[in-house]
Short mmCIF file of C-alpha atoms in Angstrom, two decimals:
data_model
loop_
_atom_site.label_atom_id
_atom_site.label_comp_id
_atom_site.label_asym_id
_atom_site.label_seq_id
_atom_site.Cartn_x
_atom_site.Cartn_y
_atom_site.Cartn_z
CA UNK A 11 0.00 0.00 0.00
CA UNK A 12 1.10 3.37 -1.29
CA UNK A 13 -0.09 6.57 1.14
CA UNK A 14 0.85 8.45 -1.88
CA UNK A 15 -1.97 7.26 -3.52
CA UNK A 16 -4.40 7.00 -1.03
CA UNK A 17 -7.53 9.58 -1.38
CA UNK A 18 -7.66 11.78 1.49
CA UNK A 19 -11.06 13.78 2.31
CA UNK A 20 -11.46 17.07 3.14
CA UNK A 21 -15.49 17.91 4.35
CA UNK A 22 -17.81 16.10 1.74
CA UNK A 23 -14.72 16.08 -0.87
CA UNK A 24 -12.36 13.68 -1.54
CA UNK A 25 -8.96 13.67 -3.67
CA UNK A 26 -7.84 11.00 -5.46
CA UNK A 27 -4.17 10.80 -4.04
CA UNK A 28 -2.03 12.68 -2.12
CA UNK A 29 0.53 13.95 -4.66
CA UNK A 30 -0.82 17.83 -5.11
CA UNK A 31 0.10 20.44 -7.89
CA UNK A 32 1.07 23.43 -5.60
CA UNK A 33 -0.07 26.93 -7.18
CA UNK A 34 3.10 27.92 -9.34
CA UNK A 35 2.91 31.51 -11.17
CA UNK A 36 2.84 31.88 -15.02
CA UNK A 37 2.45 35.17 -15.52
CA UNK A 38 0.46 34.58 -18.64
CA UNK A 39 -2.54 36.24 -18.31
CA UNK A 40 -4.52 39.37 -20.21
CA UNK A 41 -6.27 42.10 -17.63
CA UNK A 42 -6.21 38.86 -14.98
CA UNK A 43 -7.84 36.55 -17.87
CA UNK A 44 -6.61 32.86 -17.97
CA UNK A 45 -6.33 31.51 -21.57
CA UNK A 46 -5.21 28.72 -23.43
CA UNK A 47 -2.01 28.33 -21.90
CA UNK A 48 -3.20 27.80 -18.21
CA UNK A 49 -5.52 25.33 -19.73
CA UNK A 50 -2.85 23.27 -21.09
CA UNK A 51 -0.43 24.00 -18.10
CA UNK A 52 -3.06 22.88 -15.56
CA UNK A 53 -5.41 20.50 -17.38
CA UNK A 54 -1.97 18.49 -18.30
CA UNK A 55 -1.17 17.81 -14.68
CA UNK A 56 -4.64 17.00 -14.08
CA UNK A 57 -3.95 14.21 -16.74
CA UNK A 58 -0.60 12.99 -15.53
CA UNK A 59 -1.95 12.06 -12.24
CA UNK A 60 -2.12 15.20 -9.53
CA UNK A 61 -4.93 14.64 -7.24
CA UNK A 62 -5.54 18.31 -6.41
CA UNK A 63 -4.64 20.69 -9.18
CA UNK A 64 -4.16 24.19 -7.69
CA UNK A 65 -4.16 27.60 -9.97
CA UNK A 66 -1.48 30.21 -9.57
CA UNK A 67 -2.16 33.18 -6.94
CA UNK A 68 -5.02 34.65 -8.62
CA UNK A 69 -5.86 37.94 -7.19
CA UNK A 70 -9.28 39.18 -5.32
CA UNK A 71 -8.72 43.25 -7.18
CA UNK A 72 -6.53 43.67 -9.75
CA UNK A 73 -4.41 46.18 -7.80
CA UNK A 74 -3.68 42.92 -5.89
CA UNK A 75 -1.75 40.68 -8.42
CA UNK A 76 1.89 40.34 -8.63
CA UNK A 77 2.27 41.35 -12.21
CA UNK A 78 0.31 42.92 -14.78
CA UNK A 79 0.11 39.31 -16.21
CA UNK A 80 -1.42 37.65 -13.40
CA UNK A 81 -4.73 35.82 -12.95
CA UNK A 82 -7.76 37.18 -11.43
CA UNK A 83 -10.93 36.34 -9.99
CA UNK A 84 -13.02 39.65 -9.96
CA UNK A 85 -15.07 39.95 -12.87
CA UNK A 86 -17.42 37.71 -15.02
CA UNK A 87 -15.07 36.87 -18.18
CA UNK A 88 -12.44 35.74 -15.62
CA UNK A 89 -15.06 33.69 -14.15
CA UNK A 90 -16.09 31.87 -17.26
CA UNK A 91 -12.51 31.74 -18.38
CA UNK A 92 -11.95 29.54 -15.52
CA UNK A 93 -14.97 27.76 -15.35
CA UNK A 94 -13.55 25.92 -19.23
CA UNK A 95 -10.13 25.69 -17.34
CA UNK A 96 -12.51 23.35 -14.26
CA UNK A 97 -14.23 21.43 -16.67
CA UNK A 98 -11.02 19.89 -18.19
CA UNK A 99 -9.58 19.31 -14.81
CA UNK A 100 -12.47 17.40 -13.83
CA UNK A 101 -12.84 15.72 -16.68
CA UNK A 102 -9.42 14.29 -16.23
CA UNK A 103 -10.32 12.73 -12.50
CA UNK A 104 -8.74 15.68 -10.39
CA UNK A 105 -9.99 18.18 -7.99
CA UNK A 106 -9.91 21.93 -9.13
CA UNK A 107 -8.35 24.31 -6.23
CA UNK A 108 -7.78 27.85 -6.57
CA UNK A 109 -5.27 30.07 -5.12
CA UNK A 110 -7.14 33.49 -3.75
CA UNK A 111 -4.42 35.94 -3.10
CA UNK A 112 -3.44 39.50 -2.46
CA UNK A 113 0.43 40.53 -3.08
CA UNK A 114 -0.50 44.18 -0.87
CA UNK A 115 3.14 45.32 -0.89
CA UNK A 116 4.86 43.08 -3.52
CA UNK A 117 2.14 43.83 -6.29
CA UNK A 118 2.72 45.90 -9.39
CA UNK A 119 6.08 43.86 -10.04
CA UNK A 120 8.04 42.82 -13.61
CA UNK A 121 7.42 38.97 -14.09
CA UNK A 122 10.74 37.49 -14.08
CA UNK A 123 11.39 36.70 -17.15
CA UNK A 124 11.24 40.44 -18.48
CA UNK A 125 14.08 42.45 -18.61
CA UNK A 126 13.19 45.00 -15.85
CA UNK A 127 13.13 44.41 -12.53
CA UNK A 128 11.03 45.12 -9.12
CA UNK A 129 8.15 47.08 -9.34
CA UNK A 130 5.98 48.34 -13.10
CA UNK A 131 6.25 52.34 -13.25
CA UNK A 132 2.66 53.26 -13.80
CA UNK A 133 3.01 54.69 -17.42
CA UNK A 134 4.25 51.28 -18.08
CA UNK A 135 1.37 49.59 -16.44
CA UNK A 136 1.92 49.37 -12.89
CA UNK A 137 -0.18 50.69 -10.20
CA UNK A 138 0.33 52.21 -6.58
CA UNK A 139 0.17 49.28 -3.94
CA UNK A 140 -0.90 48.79 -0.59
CA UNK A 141 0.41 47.37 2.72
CA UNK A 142 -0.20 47.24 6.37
CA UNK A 143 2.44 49.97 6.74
CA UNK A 144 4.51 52.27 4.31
CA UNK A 145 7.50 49.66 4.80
CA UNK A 146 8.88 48.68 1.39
CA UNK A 147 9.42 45.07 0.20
CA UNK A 148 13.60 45.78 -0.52
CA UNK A 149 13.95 47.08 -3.93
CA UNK A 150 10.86 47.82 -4.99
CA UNK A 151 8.60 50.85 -4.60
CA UNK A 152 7.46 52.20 -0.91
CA UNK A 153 3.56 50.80 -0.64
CA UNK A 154 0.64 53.31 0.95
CA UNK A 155 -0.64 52.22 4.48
CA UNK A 156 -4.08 51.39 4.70
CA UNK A 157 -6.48 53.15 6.53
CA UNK A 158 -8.91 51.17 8.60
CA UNK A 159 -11.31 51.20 6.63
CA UNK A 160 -9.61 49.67 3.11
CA UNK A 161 -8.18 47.21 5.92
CA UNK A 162 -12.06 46.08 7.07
CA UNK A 163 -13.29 45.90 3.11
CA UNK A 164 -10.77 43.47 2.81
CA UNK A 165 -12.59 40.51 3.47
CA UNK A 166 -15.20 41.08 1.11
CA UNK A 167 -13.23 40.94 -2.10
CA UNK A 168 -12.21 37.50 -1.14
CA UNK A 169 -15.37 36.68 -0.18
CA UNK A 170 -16.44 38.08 -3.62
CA UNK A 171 -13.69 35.82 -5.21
CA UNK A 172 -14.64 33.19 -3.62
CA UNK A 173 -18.36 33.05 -4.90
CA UNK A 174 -16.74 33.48 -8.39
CA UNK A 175 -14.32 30.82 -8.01
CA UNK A 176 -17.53 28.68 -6.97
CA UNK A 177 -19.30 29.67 -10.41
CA UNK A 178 -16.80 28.89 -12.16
CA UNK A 179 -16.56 24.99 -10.62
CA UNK A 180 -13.41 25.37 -8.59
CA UNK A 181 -13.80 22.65 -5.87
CA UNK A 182 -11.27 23.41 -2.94
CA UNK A 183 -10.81 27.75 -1.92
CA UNK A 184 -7.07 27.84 -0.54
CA UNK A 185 -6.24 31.84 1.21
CA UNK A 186 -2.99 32.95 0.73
CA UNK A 187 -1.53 34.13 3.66
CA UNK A 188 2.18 33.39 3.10
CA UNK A 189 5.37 34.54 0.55
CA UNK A 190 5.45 37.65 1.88
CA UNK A 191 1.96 38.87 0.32
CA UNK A 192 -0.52 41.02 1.62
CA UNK A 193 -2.11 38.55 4.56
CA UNK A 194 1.61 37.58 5.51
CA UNK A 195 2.49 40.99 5.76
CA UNK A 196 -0.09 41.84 8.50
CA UNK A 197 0.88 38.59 10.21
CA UNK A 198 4.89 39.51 10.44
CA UNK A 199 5.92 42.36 13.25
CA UNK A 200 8.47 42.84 10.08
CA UNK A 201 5.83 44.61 7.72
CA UNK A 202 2.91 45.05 10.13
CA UNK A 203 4.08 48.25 12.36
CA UNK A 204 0.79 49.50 12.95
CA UNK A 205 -0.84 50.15 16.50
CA UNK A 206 -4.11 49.87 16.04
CA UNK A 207 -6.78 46.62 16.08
CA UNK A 208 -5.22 45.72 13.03
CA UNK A 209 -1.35 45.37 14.69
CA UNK A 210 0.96 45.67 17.70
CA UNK A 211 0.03 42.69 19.54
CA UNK A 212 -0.05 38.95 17.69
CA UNK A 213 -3.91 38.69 18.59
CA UNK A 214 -4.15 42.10 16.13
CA UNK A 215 -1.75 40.98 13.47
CA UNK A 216 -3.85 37.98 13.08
CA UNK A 217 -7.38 39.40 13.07
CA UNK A 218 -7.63 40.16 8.96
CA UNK A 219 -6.67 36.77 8.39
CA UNK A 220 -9.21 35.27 10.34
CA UNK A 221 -12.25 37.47 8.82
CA UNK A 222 -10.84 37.07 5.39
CA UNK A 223 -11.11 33.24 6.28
CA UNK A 224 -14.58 33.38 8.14
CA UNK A 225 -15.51 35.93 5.09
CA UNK A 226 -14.28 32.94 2.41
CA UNK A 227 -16.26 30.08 4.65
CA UNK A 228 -19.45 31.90 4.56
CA UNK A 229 -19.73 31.47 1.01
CA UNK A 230 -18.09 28.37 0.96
CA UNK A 231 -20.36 25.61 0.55
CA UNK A 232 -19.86 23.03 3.82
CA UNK A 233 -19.08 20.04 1.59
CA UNK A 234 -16.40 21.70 0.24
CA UNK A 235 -12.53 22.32 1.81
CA UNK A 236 -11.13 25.74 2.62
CA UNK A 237 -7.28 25.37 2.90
CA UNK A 238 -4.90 27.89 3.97
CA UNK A 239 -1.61 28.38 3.06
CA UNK A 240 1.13 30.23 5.36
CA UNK A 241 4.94 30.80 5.66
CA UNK A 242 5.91 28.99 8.71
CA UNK A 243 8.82 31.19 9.31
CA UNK A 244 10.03 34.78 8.53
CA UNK A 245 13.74 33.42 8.83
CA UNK A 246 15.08 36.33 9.74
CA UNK A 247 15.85 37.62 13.53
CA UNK A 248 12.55 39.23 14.96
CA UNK A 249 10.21 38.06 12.82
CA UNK A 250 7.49 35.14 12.87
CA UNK A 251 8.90 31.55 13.90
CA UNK A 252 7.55 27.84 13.44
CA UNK A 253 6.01 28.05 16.77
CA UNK A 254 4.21 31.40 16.22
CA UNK A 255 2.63 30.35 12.90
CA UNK A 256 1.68 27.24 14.68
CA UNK A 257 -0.32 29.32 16.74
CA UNK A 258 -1.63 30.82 14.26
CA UNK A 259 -2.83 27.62 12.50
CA UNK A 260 -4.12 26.10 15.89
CA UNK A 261 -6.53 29.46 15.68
CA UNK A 262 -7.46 28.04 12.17
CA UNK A 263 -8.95 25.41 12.96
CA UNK A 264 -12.09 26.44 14.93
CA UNK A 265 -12.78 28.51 11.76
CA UNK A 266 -13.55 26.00 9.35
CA UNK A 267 -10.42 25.55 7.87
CA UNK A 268 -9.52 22.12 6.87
CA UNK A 269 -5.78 21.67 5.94
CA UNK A 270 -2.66 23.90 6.51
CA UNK A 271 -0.75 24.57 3.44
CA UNK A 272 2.74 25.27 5.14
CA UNK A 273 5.34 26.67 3.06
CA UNK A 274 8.08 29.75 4.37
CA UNK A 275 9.62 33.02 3.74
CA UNK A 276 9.08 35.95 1.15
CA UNK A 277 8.45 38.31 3.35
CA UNK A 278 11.72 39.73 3.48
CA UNK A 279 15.14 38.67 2.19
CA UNK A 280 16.71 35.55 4.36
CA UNK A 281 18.80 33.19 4.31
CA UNK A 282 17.47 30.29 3.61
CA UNK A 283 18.77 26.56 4.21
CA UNK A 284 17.53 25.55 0.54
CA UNK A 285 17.77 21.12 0.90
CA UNK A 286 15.49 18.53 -0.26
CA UNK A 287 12.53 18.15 1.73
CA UNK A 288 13.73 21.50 3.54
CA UNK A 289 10.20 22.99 4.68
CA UNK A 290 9.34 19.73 5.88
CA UNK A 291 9.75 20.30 9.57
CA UNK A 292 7.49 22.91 9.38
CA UNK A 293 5.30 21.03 8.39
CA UNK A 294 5.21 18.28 11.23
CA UNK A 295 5.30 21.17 13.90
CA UNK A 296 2.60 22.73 12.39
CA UNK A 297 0.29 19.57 12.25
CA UNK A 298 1.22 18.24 15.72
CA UNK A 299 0.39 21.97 17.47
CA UNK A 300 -3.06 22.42 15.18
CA UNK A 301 -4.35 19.31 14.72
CA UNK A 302 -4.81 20.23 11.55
CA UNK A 303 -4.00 18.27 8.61
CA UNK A 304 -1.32 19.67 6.72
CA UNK A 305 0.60 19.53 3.25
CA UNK A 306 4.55 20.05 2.83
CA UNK A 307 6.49 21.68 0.19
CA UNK A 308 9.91 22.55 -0.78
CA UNK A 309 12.14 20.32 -3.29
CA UNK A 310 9.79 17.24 -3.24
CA UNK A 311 11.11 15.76 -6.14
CA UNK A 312 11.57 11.79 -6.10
CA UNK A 313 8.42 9.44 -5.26
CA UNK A 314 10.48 7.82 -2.32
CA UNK A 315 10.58 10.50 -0.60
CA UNK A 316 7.29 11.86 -1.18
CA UNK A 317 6.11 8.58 0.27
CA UNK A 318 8.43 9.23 3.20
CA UNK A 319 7.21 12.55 4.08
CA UNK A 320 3.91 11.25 4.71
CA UNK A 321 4.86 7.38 6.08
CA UNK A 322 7.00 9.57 9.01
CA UNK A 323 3.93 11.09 9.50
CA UNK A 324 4.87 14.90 8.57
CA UNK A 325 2.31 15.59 6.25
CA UNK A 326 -1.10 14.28 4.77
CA UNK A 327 -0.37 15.69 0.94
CA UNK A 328 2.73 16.77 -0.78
CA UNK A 329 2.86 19.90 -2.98
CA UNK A 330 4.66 18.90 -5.86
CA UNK A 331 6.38 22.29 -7.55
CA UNK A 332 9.50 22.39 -9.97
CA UNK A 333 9.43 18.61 -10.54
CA UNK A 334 5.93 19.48 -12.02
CA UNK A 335 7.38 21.66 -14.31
CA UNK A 336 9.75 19.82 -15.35
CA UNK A 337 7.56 16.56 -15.95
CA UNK A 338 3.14 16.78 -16.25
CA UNK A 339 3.19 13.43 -15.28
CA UNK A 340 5.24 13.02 -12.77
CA UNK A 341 2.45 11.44 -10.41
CA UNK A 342 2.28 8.98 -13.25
CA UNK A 343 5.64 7.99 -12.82
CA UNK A 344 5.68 8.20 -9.31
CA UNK A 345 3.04 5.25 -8.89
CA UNK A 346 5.18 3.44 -11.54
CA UNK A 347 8.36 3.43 -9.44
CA UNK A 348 6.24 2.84 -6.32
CA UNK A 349 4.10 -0.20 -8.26
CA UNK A 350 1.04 1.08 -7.51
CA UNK A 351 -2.04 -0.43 -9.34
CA UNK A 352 -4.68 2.07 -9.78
CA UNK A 353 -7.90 1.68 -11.44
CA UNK A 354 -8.88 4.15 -14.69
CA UNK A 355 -11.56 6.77 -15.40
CA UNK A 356 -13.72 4.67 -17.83
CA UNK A 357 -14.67 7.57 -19.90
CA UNK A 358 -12.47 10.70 -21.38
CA UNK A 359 -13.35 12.81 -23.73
CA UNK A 360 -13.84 16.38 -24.46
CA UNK A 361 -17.48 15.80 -23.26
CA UNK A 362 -16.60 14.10 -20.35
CA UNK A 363 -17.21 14.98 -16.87
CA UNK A 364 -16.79 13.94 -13.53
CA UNK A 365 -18.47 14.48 -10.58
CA UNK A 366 -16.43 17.11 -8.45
CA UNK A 367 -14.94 15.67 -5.14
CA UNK A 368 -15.29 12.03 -5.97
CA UNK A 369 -12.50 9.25 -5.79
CA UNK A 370 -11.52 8.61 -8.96
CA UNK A 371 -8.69 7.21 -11.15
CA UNK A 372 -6.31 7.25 -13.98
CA UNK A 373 -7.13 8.52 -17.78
CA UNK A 374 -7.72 5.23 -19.57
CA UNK A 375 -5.39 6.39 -21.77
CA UNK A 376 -2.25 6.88 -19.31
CA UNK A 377 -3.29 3.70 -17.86
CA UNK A 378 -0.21 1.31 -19.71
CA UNK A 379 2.12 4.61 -18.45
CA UNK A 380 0.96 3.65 -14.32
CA UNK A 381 1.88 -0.44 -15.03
CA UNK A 382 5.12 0.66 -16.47
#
């Protein structure tokens, strides 16, 4: 028996396996628009195996994306846009997750592989951004605090998101709260210096996050998971450590959130003790303090030790990033190497569909790839 490839159930929903596509940036999109290339990026990892197929950080307001290029959720063509992008994940047995994400002080940047760097001038399509306080994110442009107010709409354009991303079929809502974006900027006493409700004392840092989760729940049908992903560690002197976000995920849990998605860093520059498996820890700590279940990230590469992570009892899913990349199928060839025998979908097609949040199995047509 593989735990790789056991489903796991969130609520009413249930994943086929435990190998995950974590939500990877491809600063592709038109005015926040999805097209055919996140189609083909995600609906080809749907195929090769991934149990839960998550979309890049697709932003609430479009002052809120990384990039000009990034995805959105807040209008009606993006919602239809995705809604084709769900029906081909489903279609190919996976669950369809999406990212919901604010960058506050790190929006308004050059994707990566442009020739300019840190943040768009505005004649050149960039935009003003916000933070918790006018700190800057090093080497890009100083962001405007937020008043109280703009701090307590906040909620409501993920909320607004959220009922989007549910039009448009998505089946599990994560909440971005890490990488140094706008929720993990409140969080950290490294971007958050403000003294009022919304700062100063850990119990303030953390109150946005929890109303942009309660906010998200609301209009989150019951059956289906809301997952939240943080940064289990600033990494730097002075600012948050395993055990504080642990606290902060043990607070998560009473407010219908169903699995931690731990990952660390962004919020300012660290050094960081890059390794296989290297966020791992963070993971366990996180799971034993919450009781939450949680998923680990961070140079997961070979089937082994995916299987490991979870045997050991770290984790109860494994983000799968760069190897994804680098191979679509690499859940496919994962079950291969771990001779796992899995049964097939019995019908794809471009008509095809599958009922959302039910166990299901290989493409018939990948099946000869899973026996070897």
């Amino acid at each position: 028996m593989s735990l790789l490839f056991a489903p796991l159930t969130l609520r009413g929903t249930t994943v086929r396996n435990r190998a995950w596509l974590s939500p990877m940036c491809q600063y592709s999109a038109v005015d926040g628009v999805p097209n055919d290339w996140h189609l083909v990026h995600l609906g080809a990892r749907a195929a090769g195996g991934f149990g839960l197929v998550l979309t890049e950080a697709t932003a609430v307001t479009a002052d809120g994306r990384i990039s000009p290029q990034d995805t959105g959720l807040w209008n009606e063509q993006q919602t239809a846009a995705w809604a084709r992008i769900t029906d081909v994940i489903h279609a190919r047995g996976a669950v369809a997750g999406v990212q919901l994400a604010h960058a506050g002080r790190k929006a308004s940047t050059f994707r990566p592989f442009h020739e300019g760097h840190g943040s768009v001038p505005v004649p050149d399509g960039g935009w003003g951004t916000v933070a918790p306080s006018g700190v800057e994110f090093p080497g890009y442009e100083a962001p405007r605090e937020l008043s109280d107010d703009e701090v307590a709409a906040i909620p409501a354009t993920f909320a607004a998101a959220a009922r989007r991303a549910l039009d448009a079929g998505f089946d599990v809502a994560e909440v971005h709260a890490a990488h140094g974006y706008l929720l993990h900027q409140f969080l950290s006493p490294l971007s958050n210096r403000r003294t009022d409700r919304w700062g100063g004392s850990p119990e303030n840092r953390v109150r946005l996050l929890h109303q942009v989760v309660d906010a998200v729940r609301e209009v989150w049908p019951d059956e289906r998971p809301v997952v939240v992903r943080l940064s289990a560690t600033d990494w730097t002197e002075g600012g948050l450590t395993v055990d504080d976000v642990a606290e902060v995920a043990r607070g998560l849990a009473s407010r219908g959130v169903d699995l931690v998605d731990v990952s660390t860093g962004g919020n300012v520059p660290a050094q960081i003790p890059v390794g296989p498996g290297y966020q791992v820890p963070a993971a366990r700590r996180i799971r034993e303090v919450s009781g939450l279940p949680v998923s680990a990230v961070g140079l997961i590469s070979a089937a082994a030790q995916a299987e490991q992570v979870l045997v050991e009892g770290s984790a109860d899913a494994v983000m799968i990033a760069r190897a994804a990349l680098r191979d679509p199928s690499w859940a496919l060839h994962a079950a291969a190497e771990l001779g796992v025998s899995l049964p097939t979908l019995e019908h794809v097609g471009a008509d095809a569909r599958v009922a959302p949040g039910q166990p299901t199995g290989w493409p018939v047509q990948y099946e000869r790839a899973v026996r070897g």
